[in-house]
mmCIF file of C-alpha atoms in Angstrom:
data_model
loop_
_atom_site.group_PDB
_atom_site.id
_atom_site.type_symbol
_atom_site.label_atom_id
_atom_site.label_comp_id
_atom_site.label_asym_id
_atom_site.label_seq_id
_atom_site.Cartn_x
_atom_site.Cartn_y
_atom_site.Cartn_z
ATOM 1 C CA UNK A 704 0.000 0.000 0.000
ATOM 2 C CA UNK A 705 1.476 3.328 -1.023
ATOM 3 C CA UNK A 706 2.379 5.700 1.182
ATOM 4 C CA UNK A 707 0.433 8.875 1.561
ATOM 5 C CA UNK A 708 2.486 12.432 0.778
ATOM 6 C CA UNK A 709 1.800 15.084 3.146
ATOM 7 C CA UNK A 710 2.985 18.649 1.814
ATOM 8 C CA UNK A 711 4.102 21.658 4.201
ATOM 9 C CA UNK A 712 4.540 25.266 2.840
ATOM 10 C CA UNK A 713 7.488 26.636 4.811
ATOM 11 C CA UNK A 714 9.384 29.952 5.112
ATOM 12 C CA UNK A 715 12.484 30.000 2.789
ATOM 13 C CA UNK A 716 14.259 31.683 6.044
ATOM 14 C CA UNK A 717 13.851 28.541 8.234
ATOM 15 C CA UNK A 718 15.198 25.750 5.224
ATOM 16 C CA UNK A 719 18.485 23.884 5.158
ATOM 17 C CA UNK A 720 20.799 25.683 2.396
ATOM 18 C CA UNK A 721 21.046 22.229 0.873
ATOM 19 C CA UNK A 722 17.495 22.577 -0.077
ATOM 20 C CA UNK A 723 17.854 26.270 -1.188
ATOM 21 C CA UNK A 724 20.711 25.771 -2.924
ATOM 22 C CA UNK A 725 18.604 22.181 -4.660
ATOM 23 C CA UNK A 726 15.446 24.981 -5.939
ATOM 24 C CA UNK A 727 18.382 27.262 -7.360
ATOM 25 C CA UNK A 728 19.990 24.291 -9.364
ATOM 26 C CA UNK A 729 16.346 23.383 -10.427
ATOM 27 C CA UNK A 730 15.829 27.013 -11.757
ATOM 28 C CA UNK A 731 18.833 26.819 -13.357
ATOM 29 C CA UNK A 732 18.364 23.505 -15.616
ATOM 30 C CA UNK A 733 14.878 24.583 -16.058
ATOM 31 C CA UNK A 734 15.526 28.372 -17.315
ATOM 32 C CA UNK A 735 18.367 26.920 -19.396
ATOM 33 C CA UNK A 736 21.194 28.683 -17.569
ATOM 34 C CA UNK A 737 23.399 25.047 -16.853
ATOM 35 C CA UNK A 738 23.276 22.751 -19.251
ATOM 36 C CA UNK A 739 23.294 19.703 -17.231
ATOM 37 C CA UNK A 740 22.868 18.984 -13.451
ATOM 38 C CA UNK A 741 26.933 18.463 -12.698
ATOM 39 C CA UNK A 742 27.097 22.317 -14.315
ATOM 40 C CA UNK A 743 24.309 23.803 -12.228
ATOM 41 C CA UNK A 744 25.482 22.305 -8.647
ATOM 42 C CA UNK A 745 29.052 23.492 -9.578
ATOM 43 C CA UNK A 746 27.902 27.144 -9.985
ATOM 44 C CA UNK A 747 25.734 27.254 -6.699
ATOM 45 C CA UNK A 748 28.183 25.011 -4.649
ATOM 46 C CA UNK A 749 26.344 22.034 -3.842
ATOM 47 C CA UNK A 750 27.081 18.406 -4.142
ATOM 48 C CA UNK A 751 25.355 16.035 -6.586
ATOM 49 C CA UNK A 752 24.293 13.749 -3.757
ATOM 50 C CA UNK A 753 22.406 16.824 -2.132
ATOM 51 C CA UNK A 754 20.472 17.447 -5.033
ATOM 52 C CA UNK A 755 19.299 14.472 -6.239
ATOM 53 C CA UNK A 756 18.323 13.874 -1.797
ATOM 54 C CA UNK A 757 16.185 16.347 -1.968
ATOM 55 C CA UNK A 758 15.125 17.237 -5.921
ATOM 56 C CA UNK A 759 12.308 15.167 -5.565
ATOM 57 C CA UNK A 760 11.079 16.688 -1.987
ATOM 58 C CA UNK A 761 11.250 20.772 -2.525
ATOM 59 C CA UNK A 762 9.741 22.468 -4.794
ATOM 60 C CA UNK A 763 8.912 26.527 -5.027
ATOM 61 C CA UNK A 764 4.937 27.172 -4.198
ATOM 62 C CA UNK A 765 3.826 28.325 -7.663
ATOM 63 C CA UNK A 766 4.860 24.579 -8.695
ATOM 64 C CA UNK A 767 2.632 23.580 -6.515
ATOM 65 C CA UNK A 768 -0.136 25.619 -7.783
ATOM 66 C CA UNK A 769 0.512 24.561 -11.125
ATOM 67 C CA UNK A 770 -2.695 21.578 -11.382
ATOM 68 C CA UNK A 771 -5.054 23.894 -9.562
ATOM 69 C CA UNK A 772 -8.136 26.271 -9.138
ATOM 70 C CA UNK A 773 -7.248 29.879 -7.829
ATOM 71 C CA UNK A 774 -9.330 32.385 -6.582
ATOM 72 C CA UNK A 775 -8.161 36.238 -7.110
ATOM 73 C CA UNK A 776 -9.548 39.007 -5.922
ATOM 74 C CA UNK A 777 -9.563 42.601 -7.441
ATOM 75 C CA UNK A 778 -10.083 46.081 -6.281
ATOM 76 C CA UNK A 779 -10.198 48.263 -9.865
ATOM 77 C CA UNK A 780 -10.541 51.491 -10.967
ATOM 78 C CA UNK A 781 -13.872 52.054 -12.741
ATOM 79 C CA UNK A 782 -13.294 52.754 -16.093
ATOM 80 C CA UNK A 783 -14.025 51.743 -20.043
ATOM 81 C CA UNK A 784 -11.579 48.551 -21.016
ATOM 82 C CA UNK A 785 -10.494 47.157 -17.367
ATOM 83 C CA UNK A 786 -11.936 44.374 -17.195
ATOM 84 C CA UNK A 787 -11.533 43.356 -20.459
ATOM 85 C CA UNK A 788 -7.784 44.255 -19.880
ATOM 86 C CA UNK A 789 -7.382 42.033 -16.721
ATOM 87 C CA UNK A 790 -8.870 39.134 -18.771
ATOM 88 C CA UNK A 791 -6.727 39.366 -21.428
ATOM 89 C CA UNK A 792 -3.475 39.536 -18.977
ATOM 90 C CA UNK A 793 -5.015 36.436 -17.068
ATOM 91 C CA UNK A 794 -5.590 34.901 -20.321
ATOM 92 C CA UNK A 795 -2.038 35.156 -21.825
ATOM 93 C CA UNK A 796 -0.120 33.789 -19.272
ATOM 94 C CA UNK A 797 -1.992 30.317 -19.628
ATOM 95 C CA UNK A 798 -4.944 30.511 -17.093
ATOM 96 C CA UNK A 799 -8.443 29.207 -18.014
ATOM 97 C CA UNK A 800 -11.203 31.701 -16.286
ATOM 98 C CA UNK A 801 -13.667 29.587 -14.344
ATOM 99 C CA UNK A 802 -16.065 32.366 -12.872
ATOM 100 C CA UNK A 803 -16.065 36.173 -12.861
ATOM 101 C CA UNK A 804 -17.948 38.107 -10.325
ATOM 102 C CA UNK A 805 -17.803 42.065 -10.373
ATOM 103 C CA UNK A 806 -19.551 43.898 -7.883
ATOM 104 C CA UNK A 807 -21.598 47.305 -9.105
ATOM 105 C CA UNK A 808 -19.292 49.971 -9.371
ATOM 106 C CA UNK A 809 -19.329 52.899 -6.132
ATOM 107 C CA UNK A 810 -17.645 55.689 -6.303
ATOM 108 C CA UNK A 811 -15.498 54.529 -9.235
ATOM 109 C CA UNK A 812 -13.921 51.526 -7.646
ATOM 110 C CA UNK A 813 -15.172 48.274 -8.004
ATOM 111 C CA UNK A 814 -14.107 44.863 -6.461
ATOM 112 C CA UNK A 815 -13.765 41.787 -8.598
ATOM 113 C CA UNK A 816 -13.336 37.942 -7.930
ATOM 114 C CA UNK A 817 -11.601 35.536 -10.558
ATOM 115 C CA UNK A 818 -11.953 31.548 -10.519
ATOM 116 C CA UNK A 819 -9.184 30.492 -12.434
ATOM 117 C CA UNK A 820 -7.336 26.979 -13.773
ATOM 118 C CA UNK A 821 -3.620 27.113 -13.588
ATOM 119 C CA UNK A 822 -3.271 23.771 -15.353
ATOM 120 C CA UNK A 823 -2.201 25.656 -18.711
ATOM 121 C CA UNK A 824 -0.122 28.265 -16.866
ATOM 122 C CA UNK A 825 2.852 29.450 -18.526
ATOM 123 C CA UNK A 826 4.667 31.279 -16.061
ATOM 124 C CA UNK A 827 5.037 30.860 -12.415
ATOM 125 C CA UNK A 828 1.918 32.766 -9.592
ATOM 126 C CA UNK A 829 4.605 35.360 -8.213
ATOM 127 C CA UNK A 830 5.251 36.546 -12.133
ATOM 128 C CA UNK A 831 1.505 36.702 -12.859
ATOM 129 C CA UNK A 832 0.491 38.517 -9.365
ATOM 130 C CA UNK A 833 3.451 41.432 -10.059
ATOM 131 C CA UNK A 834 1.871 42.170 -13.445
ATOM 132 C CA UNK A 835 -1.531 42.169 -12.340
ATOM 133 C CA UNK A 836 -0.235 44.656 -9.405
ATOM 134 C CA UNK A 837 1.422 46.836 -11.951
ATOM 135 C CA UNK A 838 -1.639 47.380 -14.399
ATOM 136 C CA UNK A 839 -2.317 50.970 -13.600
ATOM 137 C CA UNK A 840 -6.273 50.082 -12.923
ATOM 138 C CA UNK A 841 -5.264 47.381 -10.288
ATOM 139 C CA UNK A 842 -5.788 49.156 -6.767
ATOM 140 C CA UNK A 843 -5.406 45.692 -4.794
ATOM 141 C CA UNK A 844 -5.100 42.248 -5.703
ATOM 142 C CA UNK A 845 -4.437 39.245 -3.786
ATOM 143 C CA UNK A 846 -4.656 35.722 -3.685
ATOM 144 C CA UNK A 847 -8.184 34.121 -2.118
ATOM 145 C CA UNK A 848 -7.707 31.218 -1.842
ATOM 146 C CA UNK A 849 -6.631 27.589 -4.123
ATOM 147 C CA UNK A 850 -7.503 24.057 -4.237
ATOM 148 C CA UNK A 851 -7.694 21.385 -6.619
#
């Protein structure tokens, strides 16, 4: 009978550096920077033993995220084009809108809650969440919740 995997999300701050150093040689082989794994654990000083310990076991959240259902929630400017805006930046980096909800607009702001699939997504949550924070309509957003 297989055993059941139980996931924690914890603090970079409070990890072993073997298992930092293991997500930088992973970001390295998988933004192309080393071409192999001997060439990535030479530039971040880590044994080969370490990293194939613990390649397996850490991984950075938006990985984690990757086969599942977020929920995002907006507060927007009121104006012509946002919304259609925000969809189309959702849209390009991979996500599949599930549900839209947009509250009537008050006094020009109005809030706005996105289901979305990450299963297509082609870039990691932290990259998507900084654009969405730097569209000049975008007052607040932040992450409601996610499950699969």
């Amino acid at each position: 009978m297989a055993k059941e995997e139980i996931f924690y999300l914890v603090r970079e701050d409070v990890l072993p550096e073997a298992m930092k150093k293991t997500l930088e040689v992973k970001k390295l082989i998988e933004r192309k920077k080393a071409e192999s794994v001997a060439e990535a654990v030479q530039k971040v000083d880590l044994s080969r033993s370490a990293f194939y310990k613990y390649r397996d076991a850490v991984f950075p959240f938006y990985t984690m995220v990757k086969e599942q259902i977020i929920t995002l929630f907006f507060h927007l400017e009121d104006r012509s084009g946002t919304l259609s805006h925000l969809l189309q930046v959702v849209a390009e980096s991979g996500c599949n809108v599930l549900s839209i909800h947009q509250s009537i607009p008050l006094q020009g702001r109005a809030n706005v809650t996105l289901s979305v699939s990450t299963r297509g997504m082609n870039r990691n949550i932290d990259l998507l969440m900084n654009t969405l924070r730097k569209l000049e309509f975008v007052e607040k957003v932040e992450i409601l919740g996610s499950g699969a």
